[in-house]
Tab-separated table of C-alpha atoms in Angstrom:
chain	number	residue	atom	x	y	z
A	15	MET	CA	58.788	149.837	-78.659
A	16	ALA	CA	58.212	153.559	-79.182
A	17	GLY	CA	61.206	155.576	-78.097
A	18	GLY	CA	63.402	152.491	-77.943
A	19	ILE	CA	66.197	151.233	-80.151
A	20	ALA	CA	63.819	149.897	-82.788
A	21	GLY	CA	62.107	153.266	-83.045
A	22	ALA	CA	65.410	155.091	-83.337
A	23	LEU	CA	66.580	152.891	-86.187
A	24	THR	CA	63.339	152.880	-88.147
A	25	GLY	CA	62.073	156.386	-87.419
A	26	ASN	CA	63.358	159.822	-88.410
A	27	GLY	CA	64.068	158.674	-91.977
A	28	SER	CA	67.578	158.942	-93.358
A	29	ALA	CA	68.957	160.769	-90.311
A	30	ALA	CA	68.691	157.640	-88.220
A	31	LEU	CA	69.999	155.406	-90.974
A	32	ALA	CA	72.907	157.744	-91.698
A	33	ASP	CA	74.315	157.289	-88.240
A	34	PRO	CA	72.933	154.105	-86.660
A	35	VAL	CA	75.506	154.212	-83.861
A	36	ARG	CA	74.328	157.670	-82.810
A	37	ALA	CA	70.702	156.565	-83.165
A	38	ILE	CA	71.265	153.666	-80.795
A	39	ALA	CA	73.102	155.921	-78.338
A	40	GLU	CA	70.229	158.400	-78.346
A	41	ALA	CA	67.686	155.630	-77.843
A	42	GLN	CA	69.648	154.378	-74.855
A	43	SER	CA	70.201	157.816	-73.334
A	44	ASP	CA	67.075	157.543	-71.188
A	45	LEU	CA	68.045	154.183	-69.702
A	46	PRO	CA	68.487	154.399	-65.917
A	47	LYS	CA	72.007	153.758	-64.689
A	48	PRO	CA	73.323	153.132	-61.175
A	49	ALA	CA	75.595	155.651	-59.481
A	50	ASP	CA	77.692	152.666	-58.396
A	51	PRO	CA	78.455	150.180	-61.224
A	52	ASP	CA	78.513	147.389	-58.638
A	53	ARG	CA	74.764	147.938	-58.161
A	54	GLN	CA	73.918	147.193	-61.782
A	55	ILE	CA	70.565	145.463	-61.788
A	56	ARG	CA	70.683	141.923	-63.165
A	57	HIS	CA	67.391	140.232	-62.402
A	58	VAL	CA	63.871	141.658	-62.418
A	59	ALA	CA	60.841	139.553	-61.520
A	60	ILE	CA	57.332	140.726	-62.363
A	61	ILE	CA	53.945	139.789	-60.925
A	62	MET	CA	51.764	140.420	-63.972
A	63	ASP	CA	48.419	141.362	-62.440
A	64	GLY	CA	45.270	143.123	-63.596
A	65	ASN	CA	44.360	141.532	-66.930
A	66	GLY	CA	40.811	140.749	-65.839
A	67	ARG	CA	40.116	144.182	-64.380
A	68	TRP	CA	41.603	145.838	-67.463
A	69	ALA	CA	39.142	143.907	-69.623
A	70	LYS	CA	36.173	144.485	-67.300
A	71	GLU	CA	36.659	148.257	-67.306
A	72	ARG	CA	36.473	148.143	-71.112
A	73	GLY	CA	33.458	145.858	-71.290
A	74	LEU	CA	35.559	143.057	-72.767
A	75	PRO	CA	35.791	139.348	-71.881
A	76	ARG	CA	38.612	138.396	-69.511
A	77	VAL	CA	40.434	136.532	-72.273
A	78	ALA	CA	40.862	139.852	-74.096
A	79	GLY	CA	42.763	141.141	-71.087
A	80	HIS	CA	44.951	138.047	-71.084
A	81	ARG	CA	45.727	138.513	-74.790
A	82	GLU	CA	46.779	142.092	-74.148
A	83	GLY	CA	48.806	140.774	-71.233
A	84	VAL	CA	50.827	138.622	-73.635
A	85	ALA	CA	51.595	141.739	-75.682
A	86	ALA	CA	52.741	143.488	-72.495
A	87	ALA	CA	54.960	140.507	-71.687
A	88	ARG	CA	56.644	140.813	-75.074
A	89	ARG	CA	57.263	144.518	-74.417
A	90	ALA	CA	58.771	143.678	-71.031
A	91	ILE	CA	61.086	141.085	-72.588
A	92	GLU	CA	62.356	143.607	-75.136
A	93	THR	CA	62.875	146.297	-72.499
A	94	ALA	CA	64.691	143.863	-70.222
A	95	ARG	CA	67.158	143.093	-73.000
A	96	GLU	CA	67.534	146.804	-73.738
A	97	LEU	CA	68.363	147.375	-70.059
A	98	GLY	CA	71.011	144.672	-70.205
A	99	LEU	CA	69.312	142.466	-67.634
A	100	THR	CA	70.676	138.955	-67.474
A	101	HIS	CA	67.418	137.513	-66.118
A	102	LEU	CA	63.727	138.345	-66.331
A	103	THR	CA	61.118	136.288	-64.486
A	104	LEU	CA	57.428	136.606	-65.354
A	105	TYR	CA	54.719	135.211	-63.054
A	106	SER	CA	52.355	133.798	-65.639
A	107	PHE	CA	50.168	131.150	-63.963
A	108	SER	CA	50.046	130.269	-60.277
A	109	THR	CA	49.143	127.002	-58.574
A	110	GLU	CA	46.069	128.837	-57.266
A	111	ASN	CA	44.919	129.849	-60.757
A	112	TRP	CA	43.474	126.363	-61.307
A	113	ARG	CA	40.543	127.548	-59.148
A	114	ARG	CA	39.428	129.935	-61.880
A	115	PRO	CA	36.589	129.002	-64.258
A	116	GLU	CA	37.518	126.145	-66.573
A	117	THR	CA	37.031	128.272	-69.690
A	118	GLU	CA	39.491	130.866	-68.396
A	119	VAL	CA	42.066	128.220	-67.465
A	120	ARG	CA	41.795	126.720	-70.958
A	121	SER	CA	42.314	130.171	-72.463
A	122	LEU	CA	45.427	130.741	-70.347
A	123	MET	CA	46.848	127.370	-71.376
A	124	GLU	CA	46.172	128.125	-75.031
A	125	LEU	CA	47.835	131.543	-74.774
A	126	MET	CA	50.916	129.927	-73.245
A	127	LYS	CA	51.055	127.468	-76.149
A	128	GLN	CA	50.652	130.233	-78.704
A	129	PHE	CA	53.360	132.343	-77.079
A	130	ILE	CA	55.946	129.562	-77.121
A	131	GLU	CA	55.042	128.362	-80.610
A	132	SER	CA	55.213	131.863	-82.099
A	133	ASP	CA	58.248	133.182	-80.207
A	134	LEU	CA	60.522	130.173	-79.715
A	135	ASP	CA	62.425	130.505	-83.000
A	136	LYS	CA	63.068	134.187	-82.282
A	137	MET	CA	64.379	133.397	-78.800
A	138	VAL	CA	66.694	130.758	-80.237
A	139	ARG	CA	68.043	133.261	-82.791
A	140	GLU	CA	68.492	136.005	-80.196
A	141	ASN	CA	70.388	133.769	-77.762
A	142	VAL	CA	67.638	133.825	-75.118
A	143	ARG	CA	67.490	130.922	-72.720
A	144	VAL	CA	64.008	129.886	-71.596
A	145	ARG	CA	63.387	128.321	-68.206
A	146	ILE	CA	60.021	127.289	-66.851
A	147	ILE	CA	59.729	127.261	-63.073
A	148	GLY	CA	56.837	125.560	-61.325
A	149	ASP	CA	55.376	122.075	-61.110
A	150	LYS	CA	55.696	120.819	-64.675
A	151	GLU	CA	54.671	117.274	-63.742
A	152	THR	CA	51.017	118.225	-63.194
A	153	LEU	CA	50.649	120.284	-66.382
A	154	PRO	CA	48.548	118.966	-69.281
A	155	VAL	CA	50.704	116.736	-71.466
A	156	ASP	CA	50.662	119.045	-74.493
A	157	ILE	CA	51.745	122.042	-72.411
A	158	ARG	CA	54.442	120.067	-70.601
A	159	THR	CA	55.811	118.753	-73.897
A	160	LEU	CA	55.953	122.265	-75.324
A	161	VAL	CA	57.661	123.918	-72.342
A	162	GLU	CA	60.192	121.090	-72.176
A	163	ARG	CA	60.895	121.648	-75.872
A	164	ALA	CA	61.434	125.373	-75.256
A	165	GLU	CA	63.877	124.614	-72.452
A	166	ARG	CA	65.688	121.989	-74.498
A	167	GLU	CA	66.061	124.088	-77.661
A	168	THR	CA	67.384	127.112	-75.759
A	169	ALA	CA	69.488	125.269	-73.183
A	170	GLY	CA	72.737	126.214	-74.913
A	171	ASN	CA	71.933	129.917	-75.127
A	172	ASP	CA	74.016	132.080	-72.826
A	173	GLY	CA	72.535	135.526	-73.368
A	174	HIS	CA	69.445	136.802	-71.598
A	175	THR	CA	67.471	134.262	-69.523
A	176	LEU	CA	63.681	134.390	-69.553
A	177	GLN	CA	62.117	132.517	-66.646
A	178	ILE	CA	58.390	131.907	-66.861
A	179	ALA	CA	56.696	130.951	-63.604
A	180	PHE	CA	53.928	128.642	-64.808
A	181	ASN	CA	51.907	126.433	-62.474
A	182	TYR	CA	54.121	128.029	-59.854
A	183	GLY	CA	53.596	128.723	-56.166
A	184	GLY	CA	56.301	129.669	-53.697
A	185	ARG	CA	54.986	127.367	-50.978
A	186	ASP	CA	54.633	124.481	-53.420
A	187	GLU	CA	58.198	125.066	-54.631
A	188	LEU	CA	59.489	124.953	-51.051
A	189	ARG	CA	57.465	121.797	-50.364
A	190	ARG	CA	58.984	120.066	-53.384
A	191	ALA	CA	62.479	121.237	-52.420
A	192	VAL	CA	62.127	119.958	-48.852
A	193	SER	CA	60.794	116.653	-50.171
A	194	LEU	CA	63.853	116.310	-52.423
A	195	ILE	CA	66.227	116.989	-49.529
A	196	ALA	CA	64.308	114.556	-47.301
A	197	ARG	CA	64.821	111.811	-49.888
A	198	LYS	CA	68.556	112.527	-49.910
A	199	VAL	CA	68.608	112.264	-46.122
A	200	ALA	CA	66.731	108.948	-46.289
A	201	GLU	CA	69.227	107.667	-48.866
A	202	GLY	CA	72.147	108.657	-46.666
A	203	VAL	CA	73.442	111.240	-49.145
A	204	ILE	CA	73.383	113.981	-46.513
A	205	LYS	CA	72.873	114.204	-42.757
A	206	PRO	CA	70.137	116.494	-41.372
A	207	GLU	CA	72.647	118.582	-39.418
A	208	GLU	CA	74.630	119.197	-42.611
A	209	ILE	CA	71.756	120.888	-44.433
A	210	THR	CA	72.464	124.534	-45.255
A	211	GLU	CA	70.680	127.335	-47.086
A	212	THR	CA	72.740	126.405	-50.125
A	213	HIS	CA	71.251	122.909	-50.169
A	214	LEU	CA	67.753	124.368	-50.151
A	215	SER	CA	68.563	126.938	-52.835
A	216	ARG	CA	69.916	124.192	-55.082
A	217	ALA	CA	66.732	122.156	-54.622
A	218	LEU	CA	64.502	124.998	-55.797
A	219	ASP	CA	63.202	125.443	-59.349
A	220	THR	CA	65.475	128.480	-59.687
A	221	SER	CA	68.680	126.581	-58.923
A	222	GLY	CA	71.636	128.295	-60.560
A	223	MET	CA	69.762	131.564	-61.102
A	224	PRO	CA	70.597	134.796	-59.252
A	225	ASP	CA	68.012	136.040	-56.773
A	226	PRO	CA	65.861	138.908	-58.086
A	227	ASP	CA	67.118	142.412	-57.379
A	228	LEU	CA	63.726	143.958	-58.063
A	229	VAL	CA	60.169	142.636	-57.971
A	230	ILE	CA	57.528	144.677	-59.801
A	231	ARG	CA	53.811	144.175	-59.254
A	232	THR	CA	51.133	145.827	-61.343
A	233	SER	CA	47.419	146.565	-60.670
A	234	GLY	CA	47.776	148.469	-57.394
A	235	GLU	CA	47.858	145.389	-55.170
A	236	HIS	CA	50.495	145.370	-52.421
A	237	ARG	CA	51.192	141.722	-51.723
A	238	VAL	CA	53.632	139.059	-52.903
A	239	SER	CA	51.018	136.414	-53.818
A	240	ASN	CA	53.150	133.358	-53.101
A	241	PHE	CA	55.852	134.415	-55.569
A	242	LEU	CA	59.565	133.631	-55.075
A	243	LEU	CA	59.155	133.540	-51.296
A	244	TRP	CA	62.708	132.308	-50.697
A	245	GLN	CA	64.499	134.041	-53.541
A	246	ALA	CA	63.041	137.534	-53.055
A	247	ALA	CA	63.857	137.777	-49.344
A	248	TYR	CA	66.043	140.856	-49.916
A	249	ALA	CA	64.630	142.115	-53.197
A	250	GLU	CA	63.332	145.641	-53.597
A	251	TYR	CA	59.633	145.918	-54.457
A	252	VAL	CA	57.911	148.454	-56.695
A	253	PHE	CA	54.108	148.434	-56.780
A	254	LEU	CA	52.443	150.084	-59.764
A	255	ASP	CA	48.812	151.147	-60.107
A	256	ALA	CA	48.726	150.335	-63.828
A	257	TYR	CA	47.101	147.096	-64.931
A	258	TRP	CA	49.443	144.638	-66.615
A	259	PRO	CA	48.159	145.195	-70.196
A	260	ASP	CA	49.167	148.862	-69.826
A	261	PHE	CA	52.700	148.039	-68.659
A	262	ASP	CA	55.177	149.536	-71.108
A	263	ARG	CA	58.777	150.594	-71.512
A	264	THR	CA	58.257	153.871	-69.635
A	265	LEU	CA	56.803	152.148	-66.569
A	266	PHE	CA	59.567	149.534	-66.638
A	267	LEU	CA	62.297	152.182	-66.755
A	268	ASP	CA	60.610	154.195	-63.991
A	269	ALA	CA	60.558	151.111	-61.751
A	270	VAL	CA	64.266	150.534	-62.354
A	271	ARG	CA	64.969	154.191	-61.539
A	272	GLN	CA	63.169	153.713	-58.230
A	273	TYR	CA	65.363	150.700	-57.564
A	274	TYR	CA	68.535	152.680	-58.237
A	275	GLY	CA	67.322	155.399	-55.882
A	276	ARG	CA	67.205	153.022	-52.928
A	277	GLU	CA	69.897	151.624	-50.667
A	278	ARG	CA	69.893	147.857	-50.270
A	279	ARG	CA	70.988	146.953	-46.746
A	280	TYR	CA	70.311	143.190	-46.664
A	281	GLY	CA	69.268	143.471	-43.026
A	282	GLY	CA	72.245	145.630	-42.010
A	283	ARG	CA	72.556	149.335	-41.323
A	284	GLY	CA	72.994	151.987	-43.961
């Protein structure tokens, strides 16, 4: 993470080591901060797009772009923690992605397995809670077993929360939530006229999580792609031209600065 805390502590030789507190302060000096502390950003969600085009422009197979995308995801996780975010949500695999060629789908599944297997111990040590949102029931058994293990082993962590949207679609999530509420109505647990927005929010995969303050999308596309349709109703959006494998700390901080430069009205007047 060039320019970040790690760079400050390991670079510049003895000067950094002589005063690690100052080194950390200098590394954090470029972090965007809100003019109003009450507007401190808590939750960023990212639509990670452009892996395939990144690879194509370099004459590489699509899987090479996906591998670089995993590296970009790790950078985003580190920057999110540096920013003090409580939650980061990464859109990793959508319900529509099953339509891609079988070889590409297998590669994406394998990359998800490798990511969890290689990073889970670190997330446990660093007090990161992992949550997987999406339809876990229809995942391949080995993937489902692994993501359930990641959730189970980090369930007690109360630091940063990493949400991975995997086999996720906003419409599918709403369908499953409505189905759950309908069953409760049929069982007499709740009457139809008693249903509120809170009931629906609690039936979603993201139950208990704060709504995203900021949604970032890479690759130059300007659409939400069936992502957090309910939760992001009042989020700010930042669309970046960079492909996801090129997403780095600088782009992340710039997006947060854009967020702090806006006024969130939630449908009201400024």
